Structure formats: C-alpha cells, structure tokens
Tab-separated table of C-alpha atoms in Angstrom:
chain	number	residue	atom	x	y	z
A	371	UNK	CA	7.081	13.678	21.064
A	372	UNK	CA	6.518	9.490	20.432
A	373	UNK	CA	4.209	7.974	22.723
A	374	UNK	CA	6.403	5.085	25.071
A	375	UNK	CA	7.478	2.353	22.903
A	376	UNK	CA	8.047	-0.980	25.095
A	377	UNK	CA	9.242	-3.543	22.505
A	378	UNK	CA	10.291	-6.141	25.391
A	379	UNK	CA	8.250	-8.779	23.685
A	380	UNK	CA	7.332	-7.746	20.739
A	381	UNK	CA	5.049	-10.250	18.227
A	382	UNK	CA	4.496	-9.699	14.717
A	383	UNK	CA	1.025	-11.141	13.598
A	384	UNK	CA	0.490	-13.620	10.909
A	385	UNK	CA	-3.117	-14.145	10.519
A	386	UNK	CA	-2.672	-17.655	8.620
A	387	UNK	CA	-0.435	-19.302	11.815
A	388	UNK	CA	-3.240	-17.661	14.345
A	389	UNK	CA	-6.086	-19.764	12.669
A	390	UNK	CA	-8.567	-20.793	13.001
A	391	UNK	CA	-8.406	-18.251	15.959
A	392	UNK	CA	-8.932	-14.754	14.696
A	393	UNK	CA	-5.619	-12.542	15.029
A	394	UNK	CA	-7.105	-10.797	17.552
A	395	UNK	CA	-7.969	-13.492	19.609
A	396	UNK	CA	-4.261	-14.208	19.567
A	397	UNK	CA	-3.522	-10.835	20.426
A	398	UNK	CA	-6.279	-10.393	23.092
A	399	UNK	CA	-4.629	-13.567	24.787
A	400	UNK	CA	-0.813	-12.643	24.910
A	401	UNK	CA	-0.976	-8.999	25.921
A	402	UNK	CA	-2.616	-9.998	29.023
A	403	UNK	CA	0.041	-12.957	29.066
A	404	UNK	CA	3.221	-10.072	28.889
A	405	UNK	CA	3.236	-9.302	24.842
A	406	UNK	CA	4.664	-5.204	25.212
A	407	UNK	CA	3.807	-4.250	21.358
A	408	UNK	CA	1.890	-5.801	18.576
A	409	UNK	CA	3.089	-5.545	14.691
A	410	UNK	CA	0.085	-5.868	12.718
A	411	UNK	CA	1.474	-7.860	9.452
A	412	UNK	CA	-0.245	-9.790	6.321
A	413	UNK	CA	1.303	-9.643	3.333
A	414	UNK	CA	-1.400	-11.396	1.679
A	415	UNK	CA	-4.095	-8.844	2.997
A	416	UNK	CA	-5.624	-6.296	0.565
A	417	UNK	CA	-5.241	-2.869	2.519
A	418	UNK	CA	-9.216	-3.441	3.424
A	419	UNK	CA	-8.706	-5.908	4.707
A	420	UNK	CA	-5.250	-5.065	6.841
A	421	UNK	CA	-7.166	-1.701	7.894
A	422	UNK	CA	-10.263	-4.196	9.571
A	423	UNK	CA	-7.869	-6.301	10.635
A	424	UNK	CA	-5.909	-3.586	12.402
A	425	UNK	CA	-8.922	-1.708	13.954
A	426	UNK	CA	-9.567	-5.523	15.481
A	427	UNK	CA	-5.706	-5.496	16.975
A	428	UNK	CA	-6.627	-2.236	18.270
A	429	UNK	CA	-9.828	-3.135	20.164
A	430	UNK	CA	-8.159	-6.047	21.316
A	431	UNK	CA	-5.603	-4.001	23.359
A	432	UNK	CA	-7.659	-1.326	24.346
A	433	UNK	CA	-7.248	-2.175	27.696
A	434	UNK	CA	-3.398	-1.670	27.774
A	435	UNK	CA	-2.306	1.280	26.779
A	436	UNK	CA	1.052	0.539	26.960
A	437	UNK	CA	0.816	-1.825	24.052
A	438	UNK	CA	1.934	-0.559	21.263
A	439	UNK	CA	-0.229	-1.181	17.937
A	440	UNK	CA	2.373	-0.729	14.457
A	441	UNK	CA	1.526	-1.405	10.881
A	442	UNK	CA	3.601	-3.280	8.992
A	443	UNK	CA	4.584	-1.160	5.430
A	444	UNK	CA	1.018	0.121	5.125
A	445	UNK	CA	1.416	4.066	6.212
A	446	UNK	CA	-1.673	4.740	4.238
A	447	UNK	CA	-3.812	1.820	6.824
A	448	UNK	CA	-1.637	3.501	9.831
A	449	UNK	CA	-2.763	6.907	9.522
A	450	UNK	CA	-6.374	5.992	8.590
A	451	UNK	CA	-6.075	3.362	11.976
A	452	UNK	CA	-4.662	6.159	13.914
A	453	UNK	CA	-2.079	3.306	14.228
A	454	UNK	CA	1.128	4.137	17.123
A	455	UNK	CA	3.194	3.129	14.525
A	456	UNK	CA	5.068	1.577	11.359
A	457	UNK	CA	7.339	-0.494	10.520
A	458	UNK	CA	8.669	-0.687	7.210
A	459	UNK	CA	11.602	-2.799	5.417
A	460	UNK	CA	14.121	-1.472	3.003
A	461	UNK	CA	12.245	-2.211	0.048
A	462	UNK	CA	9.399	-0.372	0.979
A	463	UNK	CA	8.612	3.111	1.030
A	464	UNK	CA	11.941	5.325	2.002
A	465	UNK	CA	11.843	6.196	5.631
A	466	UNK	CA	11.986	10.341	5.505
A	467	UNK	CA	8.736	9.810	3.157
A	468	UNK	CA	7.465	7.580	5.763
A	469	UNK	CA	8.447	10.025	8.773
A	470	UNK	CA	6.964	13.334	6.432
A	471	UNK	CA	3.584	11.074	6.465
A	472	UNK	CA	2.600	9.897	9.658
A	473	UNK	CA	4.077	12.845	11.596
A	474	UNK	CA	6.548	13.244	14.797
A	475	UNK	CA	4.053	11.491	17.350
A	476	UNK	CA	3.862	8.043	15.704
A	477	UNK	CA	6.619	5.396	16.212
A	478	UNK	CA	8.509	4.144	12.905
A	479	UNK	CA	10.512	0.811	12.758
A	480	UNK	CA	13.359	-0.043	10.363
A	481	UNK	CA	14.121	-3.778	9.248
A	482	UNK	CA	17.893	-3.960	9.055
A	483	UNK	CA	20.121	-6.682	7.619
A	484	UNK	CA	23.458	-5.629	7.481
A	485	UNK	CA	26.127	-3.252	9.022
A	486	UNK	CA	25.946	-1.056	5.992
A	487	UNK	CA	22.415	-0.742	6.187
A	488	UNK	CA	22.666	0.254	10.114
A	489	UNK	CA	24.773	2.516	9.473
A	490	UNK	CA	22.225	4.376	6.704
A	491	UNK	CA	19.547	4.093	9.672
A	492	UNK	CA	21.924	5.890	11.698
A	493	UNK	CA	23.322	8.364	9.474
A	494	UNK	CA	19.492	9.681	9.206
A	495	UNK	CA	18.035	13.060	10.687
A	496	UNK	CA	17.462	12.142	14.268
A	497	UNK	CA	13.570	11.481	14.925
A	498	UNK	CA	13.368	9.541	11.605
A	499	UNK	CA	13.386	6.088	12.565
A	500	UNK	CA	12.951	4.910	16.470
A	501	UNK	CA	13.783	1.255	16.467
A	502	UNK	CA	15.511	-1.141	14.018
A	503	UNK	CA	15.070	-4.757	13.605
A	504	UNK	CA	18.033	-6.832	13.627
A	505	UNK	CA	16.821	-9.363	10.635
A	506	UNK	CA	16.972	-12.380	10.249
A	507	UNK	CA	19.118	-13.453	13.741
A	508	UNK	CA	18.123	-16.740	12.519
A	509	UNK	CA	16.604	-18.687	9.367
A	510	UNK	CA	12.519	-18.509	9.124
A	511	UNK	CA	9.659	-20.442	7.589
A	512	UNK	CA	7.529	-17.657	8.218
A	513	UNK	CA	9.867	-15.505	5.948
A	514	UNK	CA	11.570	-17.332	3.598
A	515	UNK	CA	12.834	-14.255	1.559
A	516	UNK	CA	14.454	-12.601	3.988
A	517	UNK	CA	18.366	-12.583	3.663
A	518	UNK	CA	21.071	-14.787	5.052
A	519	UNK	CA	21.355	-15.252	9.241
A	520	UNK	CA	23.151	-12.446	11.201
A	521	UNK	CA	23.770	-15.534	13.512
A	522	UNK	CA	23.064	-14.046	17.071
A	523	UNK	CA	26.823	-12.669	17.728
A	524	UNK	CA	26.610	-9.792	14.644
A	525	UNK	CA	23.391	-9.599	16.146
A	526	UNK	CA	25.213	-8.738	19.219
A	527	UNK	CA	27.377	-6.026	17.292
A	528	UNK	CA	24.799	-4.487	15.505
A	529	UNK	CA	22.523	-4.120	18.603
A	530	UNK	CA	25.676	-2.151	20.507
A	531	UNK	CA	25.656	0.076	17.636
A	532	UNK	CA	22.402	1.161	17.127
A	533	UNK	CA	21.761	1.474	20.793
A	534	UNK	CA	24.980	3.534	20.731
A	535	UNK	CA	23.570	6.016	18.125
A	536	UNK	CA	19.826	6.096	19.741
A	537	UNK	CA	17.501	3.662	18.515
A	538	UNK	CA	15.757	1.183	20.126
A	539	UNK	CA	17.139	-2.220	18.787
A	540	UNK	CA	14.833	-5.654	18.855
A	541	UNK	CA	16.000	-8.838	17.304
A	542	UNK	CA	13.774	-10.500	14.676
A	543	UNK	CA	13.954	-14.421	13.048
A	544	UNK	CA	13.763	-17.619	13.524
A	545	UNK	CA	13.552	-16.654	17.388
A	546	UNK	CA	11.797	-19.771	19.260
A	547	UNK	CA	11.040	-20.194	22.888
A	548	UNK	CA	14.597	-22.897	22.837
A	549	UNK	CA	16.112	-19.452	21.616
A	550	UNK	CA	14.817	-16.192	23.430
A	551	UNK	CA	17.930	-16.518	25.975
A	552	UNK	CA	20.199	-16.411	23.414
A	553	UNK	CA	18.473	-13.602	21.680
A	554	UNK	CA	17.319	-11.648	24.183
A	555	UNK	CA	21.667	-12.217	25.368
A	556	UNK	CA	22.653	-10.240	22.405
A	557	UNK	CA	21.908	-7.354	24.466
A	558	UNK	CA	18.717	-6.177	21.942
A	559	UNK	CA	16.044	-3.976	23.616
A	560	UNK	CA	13.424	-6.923	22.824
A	561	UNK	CA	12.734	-9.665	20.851
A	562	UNK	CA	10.197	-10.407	18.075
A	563	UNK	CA	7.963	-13.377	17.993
A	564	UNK	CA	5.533	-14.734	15.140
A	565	UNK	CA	5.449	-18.628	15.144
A	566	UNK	CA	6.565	-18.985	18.303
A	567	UNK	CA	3.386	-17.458	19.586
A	568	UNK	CA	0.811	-17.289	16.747
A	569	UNK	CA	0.101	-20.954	16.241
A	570	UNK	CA	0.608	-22.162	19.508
A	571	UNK	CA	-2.343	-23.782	21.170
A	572	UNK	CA	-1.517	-21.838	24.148
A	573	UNK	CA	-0.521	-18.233	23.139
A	574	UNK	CA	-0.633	-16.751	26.381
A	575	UNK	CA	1.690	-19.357	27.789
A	576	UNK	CA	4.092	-19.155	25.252
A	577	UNK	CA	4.251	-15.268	26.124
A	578	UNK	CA	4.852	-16.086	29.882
A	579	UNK	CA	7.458	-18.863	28.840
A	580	UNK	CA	9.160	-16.322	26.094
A	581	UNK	CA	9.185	-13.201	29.032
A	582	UNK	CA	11.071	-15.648	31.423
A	583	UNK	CA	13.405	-16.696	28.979
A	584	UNK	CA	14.364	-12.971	28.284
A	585	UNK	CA	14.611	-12.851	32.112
A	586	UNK	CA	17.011	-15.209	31.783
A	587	UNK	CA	19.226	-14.308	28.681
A	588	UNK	CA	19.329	-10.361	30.152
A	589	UNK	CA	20.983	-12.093	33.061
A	590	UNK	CA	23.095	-14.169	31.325
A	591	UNK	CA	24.375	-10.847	29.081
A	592	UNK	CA	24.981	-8.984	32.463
A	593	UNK	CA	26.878	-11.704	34.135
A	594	UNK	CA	29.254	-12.313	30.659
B	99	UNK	CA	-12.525	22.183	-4.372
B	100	UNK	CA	-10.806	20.293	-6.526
B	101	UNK	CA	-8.661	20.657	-9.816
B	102	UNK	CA	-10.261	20.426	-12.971
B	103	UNK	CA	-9.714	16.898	-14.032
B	104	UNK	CA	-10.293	16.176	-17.801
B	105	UNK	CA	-11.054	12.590	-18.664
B	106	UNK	CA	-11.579	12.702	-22.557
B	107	UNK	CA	-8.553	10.002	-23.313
B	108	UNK	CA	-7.016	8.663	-19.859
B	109	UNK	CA	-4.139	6.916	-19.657
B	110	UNK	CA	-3.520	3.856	-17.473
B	111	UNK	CA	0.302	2.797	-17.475
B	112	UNK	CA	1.551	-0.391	-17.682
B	113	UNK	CA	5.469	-0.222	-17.159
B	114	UNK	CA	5.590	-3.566	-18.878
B	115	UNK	CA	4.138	-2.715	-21.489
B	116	UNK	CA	5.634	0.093	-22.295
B	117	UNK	CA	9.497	-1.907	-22.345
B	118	UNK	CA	11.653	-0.835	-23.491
B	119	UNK	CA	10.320	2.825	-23.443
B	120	UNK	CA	9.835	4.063	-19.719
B	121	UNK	CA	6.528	4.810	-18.576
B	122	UNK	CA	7.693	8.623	-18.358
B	123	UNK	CA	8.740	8.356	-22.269
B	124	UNK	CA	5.850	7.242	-23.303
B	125	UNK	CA	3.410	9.525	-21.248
B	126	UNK	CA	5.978	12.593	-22.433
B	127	UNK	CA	4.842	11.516	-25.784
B	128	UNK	CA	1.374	11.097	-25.352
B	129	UNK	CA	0.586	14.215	-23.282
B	130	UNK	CA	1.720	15.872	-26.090
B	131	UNK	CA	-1.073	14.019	-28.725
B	132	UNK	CA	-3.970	14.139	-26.635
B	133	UNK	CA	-3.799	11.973	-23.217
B	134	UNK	CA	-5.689	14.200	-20.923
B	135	UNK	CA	-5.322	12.289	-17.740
B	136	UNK	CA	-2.685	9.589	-16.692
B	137	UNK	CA	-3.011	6.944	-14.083
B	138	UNK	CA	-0.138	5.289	-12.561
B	139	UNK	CA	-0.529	2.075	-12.068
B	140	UNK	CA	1.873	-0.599	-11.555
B	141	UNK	CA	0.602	-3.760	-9.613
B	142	UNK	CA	3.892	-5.237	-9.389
B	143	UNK	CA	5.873	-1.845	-8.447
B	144	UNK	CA	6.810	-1.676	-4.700
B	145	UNK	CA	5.376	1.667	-2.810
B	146	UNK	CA	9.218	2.523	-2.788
B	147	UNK	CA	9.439	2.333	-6.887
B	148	UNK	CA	5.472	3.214	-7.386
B	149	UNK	CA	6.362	6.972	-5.420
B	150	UNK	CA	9.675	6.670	-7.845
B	151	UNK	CA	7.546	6.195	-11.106
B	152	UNK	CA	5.000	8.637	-10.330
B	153	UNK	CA	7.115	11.297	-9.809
B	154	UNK	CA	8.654	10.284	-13.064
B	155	UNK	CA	5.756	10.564	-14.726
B	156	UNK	CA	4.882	14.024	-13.099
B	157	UNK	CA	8.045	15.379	-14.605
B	158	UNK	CA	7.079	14.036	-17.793
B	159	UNK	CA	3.652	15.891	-17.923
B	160	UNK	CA	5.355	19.498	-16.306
B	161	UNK	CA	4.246	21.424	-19.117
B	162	UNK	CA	0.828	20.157	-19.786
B	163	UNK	CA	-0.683	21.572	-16.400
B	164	UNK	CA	-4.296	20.407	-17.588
B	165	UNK	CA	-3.297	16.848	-17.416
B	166	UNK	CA	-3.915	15.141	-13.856
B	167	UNK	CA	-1.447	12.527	-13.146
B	168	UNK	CA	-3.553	9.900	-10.497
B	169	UNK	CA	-1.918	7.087	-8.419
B	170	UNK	CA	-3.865	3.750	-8.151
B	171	UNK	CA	-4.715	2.332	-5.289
B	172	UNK	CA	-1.645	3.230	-3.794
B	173	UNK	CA	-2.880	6.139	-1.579
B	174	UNK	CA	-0.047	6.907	0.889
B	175	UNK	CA	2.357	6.900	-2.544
B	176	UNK	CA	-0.316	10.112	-4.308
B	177	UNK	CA	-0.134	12.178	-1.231
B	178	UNK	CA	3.575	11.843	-0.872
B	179	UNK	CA	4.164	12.361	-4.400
B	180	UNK	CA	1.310	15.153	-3.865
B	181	UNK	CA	-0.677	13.678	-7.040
B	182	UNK	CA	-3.998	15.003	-8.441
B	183	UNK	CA	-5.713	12.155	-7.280
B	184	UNK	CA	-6.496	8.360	-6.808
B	185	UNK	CA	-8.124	5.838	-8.212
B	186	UNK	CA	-9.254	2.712	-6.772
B	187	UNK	CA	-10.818	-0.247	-6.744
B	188	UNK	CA	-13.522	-2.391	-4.908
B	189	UNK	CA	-10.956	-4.155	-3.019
B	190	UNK	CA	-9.046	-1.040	-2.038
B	191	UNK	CA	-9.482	0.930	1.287
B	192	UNK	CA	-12.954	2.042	1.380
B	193	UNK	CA	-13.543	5.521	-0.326
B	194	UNK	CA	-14.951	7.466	2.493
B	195	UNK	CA	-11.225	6.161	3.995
B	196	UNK	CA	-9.493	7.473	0.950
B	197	UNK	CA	-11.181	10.837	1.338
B	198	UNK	CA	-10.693	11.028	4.592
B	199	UNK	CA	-6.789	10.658	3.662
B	200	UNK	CA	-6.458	12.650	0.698
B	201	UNK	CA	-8.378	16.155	2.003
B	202	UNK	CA	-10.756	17.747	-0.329
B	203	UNK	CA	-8.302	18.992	-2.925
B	204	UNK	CA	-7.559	16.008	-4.802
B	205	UNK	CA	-9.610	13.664	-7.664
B	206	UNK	CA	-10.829	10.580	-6.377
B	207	UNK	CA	-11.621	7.722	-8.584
B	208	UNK	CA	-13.825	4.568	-8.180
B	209	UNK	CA	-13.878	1.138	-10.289
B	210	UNK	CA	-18.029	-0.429	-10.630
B	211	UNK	CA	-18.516	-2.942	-12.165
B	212	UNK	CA	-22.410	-3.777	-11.791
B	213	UNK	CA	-25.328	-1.825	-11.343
B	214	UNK	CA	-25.039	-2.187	-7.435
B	215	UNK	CA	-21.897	-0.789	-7.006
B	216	UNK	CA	-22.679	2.237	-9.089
B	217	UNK	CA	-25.400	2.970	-6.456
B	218	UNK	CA	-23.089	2.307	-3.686
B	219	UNK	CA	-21.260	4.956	-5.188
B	220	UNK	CA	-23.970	6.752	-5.981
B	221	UNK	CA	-25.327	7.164	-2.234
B	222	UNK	CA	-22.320	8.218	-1.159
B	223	UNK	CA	-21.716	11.624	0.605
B	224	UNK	CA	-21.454	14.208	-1.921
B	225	UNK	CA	-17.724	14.813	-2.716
B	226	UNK	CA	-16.623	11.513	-1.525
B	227	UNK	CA	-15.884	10.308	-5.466
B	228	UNK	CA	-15.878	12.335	-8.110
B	229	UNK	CA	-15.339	9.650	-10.956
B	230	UNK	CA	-16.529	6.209	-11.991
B	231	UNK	CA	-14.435	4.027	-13.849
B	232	UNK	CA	-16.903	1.365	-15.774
B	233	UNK	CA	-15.058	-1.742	-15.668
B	234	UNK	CA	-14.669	-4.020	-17.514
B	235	UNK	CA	-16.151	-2.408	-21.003
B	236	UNK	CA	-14.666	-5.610	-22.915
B	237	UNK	CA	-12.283	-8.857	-21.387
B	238	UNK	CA	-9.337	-7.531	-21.725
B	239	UNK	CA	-6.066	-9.130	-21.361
B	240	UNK	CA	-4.198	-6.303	-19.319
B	241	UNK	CA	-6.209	-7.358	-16.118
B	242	UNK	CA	-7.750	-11.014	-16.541
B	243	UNK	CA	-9.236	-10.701	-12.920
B	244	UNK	CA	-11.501	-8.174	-13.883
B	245	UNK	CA	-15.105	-9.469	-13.894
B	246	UNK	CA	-17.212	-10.213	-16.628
B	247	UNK	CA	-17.668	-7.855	-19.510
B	248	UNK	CA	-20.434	-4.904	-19.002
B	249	UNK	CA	-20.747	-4.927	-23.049
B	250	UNK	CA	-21.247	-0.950	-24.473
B	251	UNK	CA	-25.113	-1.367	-23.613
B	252	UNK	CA	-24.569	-1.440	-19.932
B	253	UNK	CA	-21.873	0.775	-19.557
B	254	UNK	CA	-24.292	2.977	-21.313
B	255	UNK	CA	-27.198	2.505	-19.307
B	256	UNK	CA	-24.965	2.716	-16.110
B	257	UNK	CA	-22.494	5.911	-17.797
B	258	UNK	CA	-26.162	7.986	-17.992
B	259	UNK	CA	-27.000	6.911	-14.328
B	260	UNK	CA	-23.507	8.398	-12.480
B	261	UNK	CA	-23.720	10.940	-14.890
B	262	UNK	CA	-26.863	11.928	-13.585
B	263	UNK	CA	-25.793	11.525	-9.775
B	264	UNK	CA	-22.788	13.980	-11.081
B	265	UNK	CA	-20.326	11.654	-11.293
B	266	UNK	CA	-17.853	11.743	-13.917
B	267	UNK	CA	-17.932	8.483	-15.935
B	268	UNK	CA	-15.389	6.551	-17.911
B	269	UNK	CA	-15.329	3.582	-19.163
B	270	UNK	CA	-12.147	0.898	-19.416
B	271	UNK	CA	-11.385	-2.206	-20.484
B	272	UNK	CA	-10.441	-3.509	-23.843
B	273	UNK	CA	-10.437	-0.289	-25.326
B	274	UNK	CA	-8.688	-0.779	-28.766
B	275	UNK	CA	-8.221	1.718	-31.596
B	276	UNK	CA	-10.973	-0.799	-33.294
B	277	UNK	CA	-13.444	-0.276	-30.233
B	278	UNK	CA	-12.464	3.615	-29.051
B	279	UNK	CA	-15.510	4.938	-31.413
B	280	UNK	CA	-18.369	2.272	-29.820
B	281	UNK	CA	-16.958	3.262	-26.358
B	282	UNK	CA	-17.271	6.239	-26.784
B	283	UNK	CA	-20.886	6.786	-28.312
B	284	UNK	CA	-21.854	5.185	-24.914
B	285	UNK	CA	-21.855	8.636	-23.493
B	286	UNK	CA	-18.878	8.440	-20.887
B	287	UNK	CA	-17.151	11.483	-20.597
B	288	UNK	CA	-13.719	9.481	-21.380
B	289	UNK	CA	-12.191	6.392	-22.344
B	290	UNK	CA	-9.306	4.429	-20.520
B	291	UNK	CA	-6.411	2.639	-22.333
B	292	UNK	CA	-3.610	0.990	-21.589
B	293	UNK	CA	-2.852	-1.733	-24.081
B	294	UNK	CA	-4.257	0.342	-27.127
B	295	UNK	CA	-1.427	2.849	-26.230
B	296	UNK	CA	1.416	1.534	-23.729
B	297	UNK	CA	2.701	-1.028	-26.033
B	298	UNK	CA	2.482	0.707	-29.287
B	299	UNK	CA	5.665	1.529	-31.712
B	300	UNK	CA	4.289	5.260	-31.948
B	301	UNK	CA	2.352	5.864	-28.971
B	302	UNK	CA	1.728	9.701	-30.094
B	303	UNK	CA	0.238	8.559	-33.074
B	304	UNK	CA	-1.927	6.207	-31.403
B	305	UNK	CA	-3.081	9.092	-28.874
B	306	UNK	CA	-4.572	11.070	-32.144
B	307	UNK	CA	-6.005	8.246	-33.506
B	308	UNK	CA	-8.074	7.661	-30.292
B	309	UNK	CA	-8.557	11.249	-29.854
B	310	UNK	CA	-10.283	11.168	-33.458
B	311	UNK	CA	-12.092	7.596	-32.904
B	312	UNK	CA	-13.495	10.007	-29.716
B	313	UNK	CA	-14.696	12.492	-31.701
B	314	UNK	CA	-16.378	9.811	-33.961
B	315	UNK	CA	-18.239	8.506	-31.290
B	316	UNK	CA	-19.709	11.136	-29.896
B	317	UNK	CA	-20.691	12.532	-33.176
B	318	UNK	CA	-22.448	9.103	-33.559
B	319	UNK	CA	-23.929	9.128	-30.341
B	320	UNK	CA	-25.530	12.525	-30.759
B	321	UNK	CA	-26.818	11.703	-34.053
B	322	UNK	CA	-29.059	8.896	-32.711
C-alpha cells in the first residue's frame, strides 16, 4: 500500500536555520551523510512558496529513493508535489480528512503530546495515520509553542504503546547531538532533527555524528 | 463544466466581523436578501476550523442551491468540504496548480490587481480561471495589505478587458452601501463586500440595499 517509510534519522527543515545555504543544499548534504526522511516545514512560507521549496527537497533526493519527502500540514502542496507524505499536528486539519485526501499510497504523520492524544491516534481506522511524533521529548527554540516536555522516560512509554498498536513512533524536540543516545534509548523507531542539523556548518557531519549516536543509544536500550 | 456561479452581490466573510453573530447566521440571513455567492475566508482560521466554518456555512445556504459557497485560498479545505470553488490570490499556489487540484467541476477565482496581472490571467489556458476579482476597488480597512487603490476608472477599463477574454469580473474592496452604485456602473458583473455587510446590525437589510444600489448602477452605466 505505503511506499517504505525509514524514519531512522529523520530532519525536519527550517529554511531560516539552513541559511544562507538554500534548504536544499542542506538536504542534498545530509542524505548522502545518513538523513532516512526529510519533513519539508516553514511555517512562515506562503503555500507558493512551500510547493517550490518542496519540488527543490525533492530534486535534491532524487538520487535516494529511499528518502522519504513529507509535507508538513500542507496536503493541498503534498498532492500537487506528488509529496510521499504528510505530517500534520493536532490543530491542523483532522487526520481521516487528511487520509480521504492524499489517498492509501502516501505516508501520514501525527504530532502527539500526550497519552490521551495517543490513544485517539490509536483508536483510529487502521491505515489512517502511519507514524506519530512523540512531541516535545525536550524544550525547543525552534518551537517555542509546542507544549510542556514528555521528558525522555514518558517518551519511553508512549513509544511502547504506539509501537504496540502499529505505528511507527519517532521522537521529536529539543533532540541535540549531546542527546540522540538518550532519545534514540527510549526505544522510538527514529529521531527527528532540525537545529541540530540545519544550521550547522557541517550538516553532513552532524548526520554521521547523530546516526552513531543512535547506534549507540539502540545499544544502550537493548542492554537495559 | 462547471456550476453556474452568479456573482451579482458576493459575499466575503469575516468571522470577526460578524461577532457575535456566526458567520453561518449571518450568511443564513443574507442568502435569503440577495447574496448570490459567499466566500469563506478566514485568514486567522486554522485548515482544521476553516473546513469546520465552511461546512457551516454550506448548511446555512442548503436551500438556496444557486448560491456558490467558495473557500479562499485554502484549497485542500474546498475539496474536502467539496465547495463550489476557490478563490485566490497572487501569493497563493499558482492557478494552473489549483486547477490541476480542484478537476474541472469547480469555480476558480483569481485576485489582479494591475493591468499585468489581468493579462497573466488573461493568457492563461482556457478554463484555468473563470473569475477575476479586481482588487483593491478602494483602501479598505478589512485587508490593509492590499495594494494601492485601482479607483472605479481602472477597474473599469480592466472589468471590460477580462470581460472580453470571458472572464467573469468583480470588483472588491471598500465596497460600502455609499460606493455599491459607482462600483457597480463600472461594468463588473458583481460586487464583493465584507465590511458593508459582515458587521452590520441587520445584515438582510443591508443585502437589499446593495442589491438595489446594484441595480442603480447598472442603470447608470447603461445610460451613459
């Protein structure tokens, strides 16, 4: 039905910590570098310009086509993109409208916050929603109205559970190179990344560091 | 192709304005005294509440089946809520995109604002837009970052032009009650408002009094 999904390391794009490299200059450098999905976000983009900006993403992974390209909230700029995906947050359009739009073959991403709103993710049709993300594990400049900390251990419980009911679970916030282990521990399917590769001077680097570090935490969670 | 879409006295909503009424309320009441087309448009709205409040305002026009009810710019929200149509702006995705997205069957509208980017809209593939909105007729408070004024000359001179490329051709922007006459002598086939109606005690009897300051015009138009 859904293409493969890999969210190992997973970034979300923000095209004002990528300058004054394009995004998809960013993007060109860490999927080469071990970056296994790309979240095409800007909340400050008009959806002319996110649809450009999108096609660019696109181009820039052309040659792995195991990289997944999503849209954040925009389903109208993921169908016209031919997108592999969306991701959308609680506020924004109600998944089943979401799923009736883009179809059975595209990929579609819940932000989650709480066990209560798991457990609505879960209690939907199968095939509506593919993946949650487990926001914020920690505080984040990059998105300073998102709600309080799960703190990486109710990270931990809400990753069991929604692996436990069939959806692909990746951690999301405040997640830093010093902190991949520790996320990537919580036993998540992958981890997502904005400023800790977007306005590095090195992107691809920080994607090698950040895939070692998940190494490292998956070890750590199968040796607890 | 598509629905008959009859622009004589087109609504644009403004859910603030409209407090403490609902946007439904009002439109209920002004569907009834002469609105012909409604446009949902709340800039603020989320897609979540924007597919809420059209389909709020589709109930409210049930049993006037002439009267199109159009989403702006919001194009994944009017084919979920299966609206007549969109409308939208420079900014927005690009129209051949919108078309593309919205199949044949549905009204597609287009804000110019200058001379070029009626031609723009002009050269267009046939069936790509089917309406013009002339913007801004007057400043108007409603939406300050609209560019300068066209004055009723222009929109005259530019309302003949996409009437001749068969484009339907409104014109919006600091429509009042005092101005609905002048506005419409300019030829358009309809007039937009939003602040002459949303905010009004008795919305219905504003809707007839436009509806008559219509007539007016045109009468004064074909008399020169």
């Amino acid at each position: 039905m859904r293409p493969p999904f890999d969210p190992t390391l997973y970034l979300v794009t923000d095209t004002g910590l990528c300058r004054p490299r394009s995004v998809a200059d960013v993007v060109r450098a860490v999927v080469a570098a071990g970056v296994t999905a790309v979240q095409v976000r800007d909340k400050h983009a008009s959806r002319r310009e996110l649809l450009a900006l999108t096609r660019t993403v696109q181009a820039a992974v052309v040659d792995h086509p195991g990289v997944a390209v999503v849209v954040n909230d925009a389903v109208d700029v993921a169908v016209l993109a031919d997108a592999d995906g969306v991701h959308v947050g609680q506020d924004d359009l109600p998944v089943e409208e979401v799923r009736a739009l883009i179809g059975a073959d595209r990929h579609l991403g819940l932000s989650v916050s709480s066990a209560a709103e798991l457990d609505a993710a879960l209690a939907l049709p199968p095939g509506t929603v593919d993946l949650v993300g487990l926001s914020p594990v920690w505080e984040t400049p990059v998105k300073p109205d998102a709600g309080p900390a799960l703190g990486p251990a109710r990270a931990a419980t809400l990753a069991t559970a929604a692996r436990a009911g069939g959806l692909i679970a990746v951690a999301i916030g405040g997640i830093t190179l010093d902190r991949a282990a520790e996320a990537a521990a919580t036993g998540v399917d992958g981890i997502c990344v904005v400023a800790a590769v977007c306005p590095e001077a090195d992107p691809a680097g920080a994607a090698r560091r950040l895939r070692e570090e998940i190494v490292r935490g998956r070890l750590a969670q199968v040796a607890r």
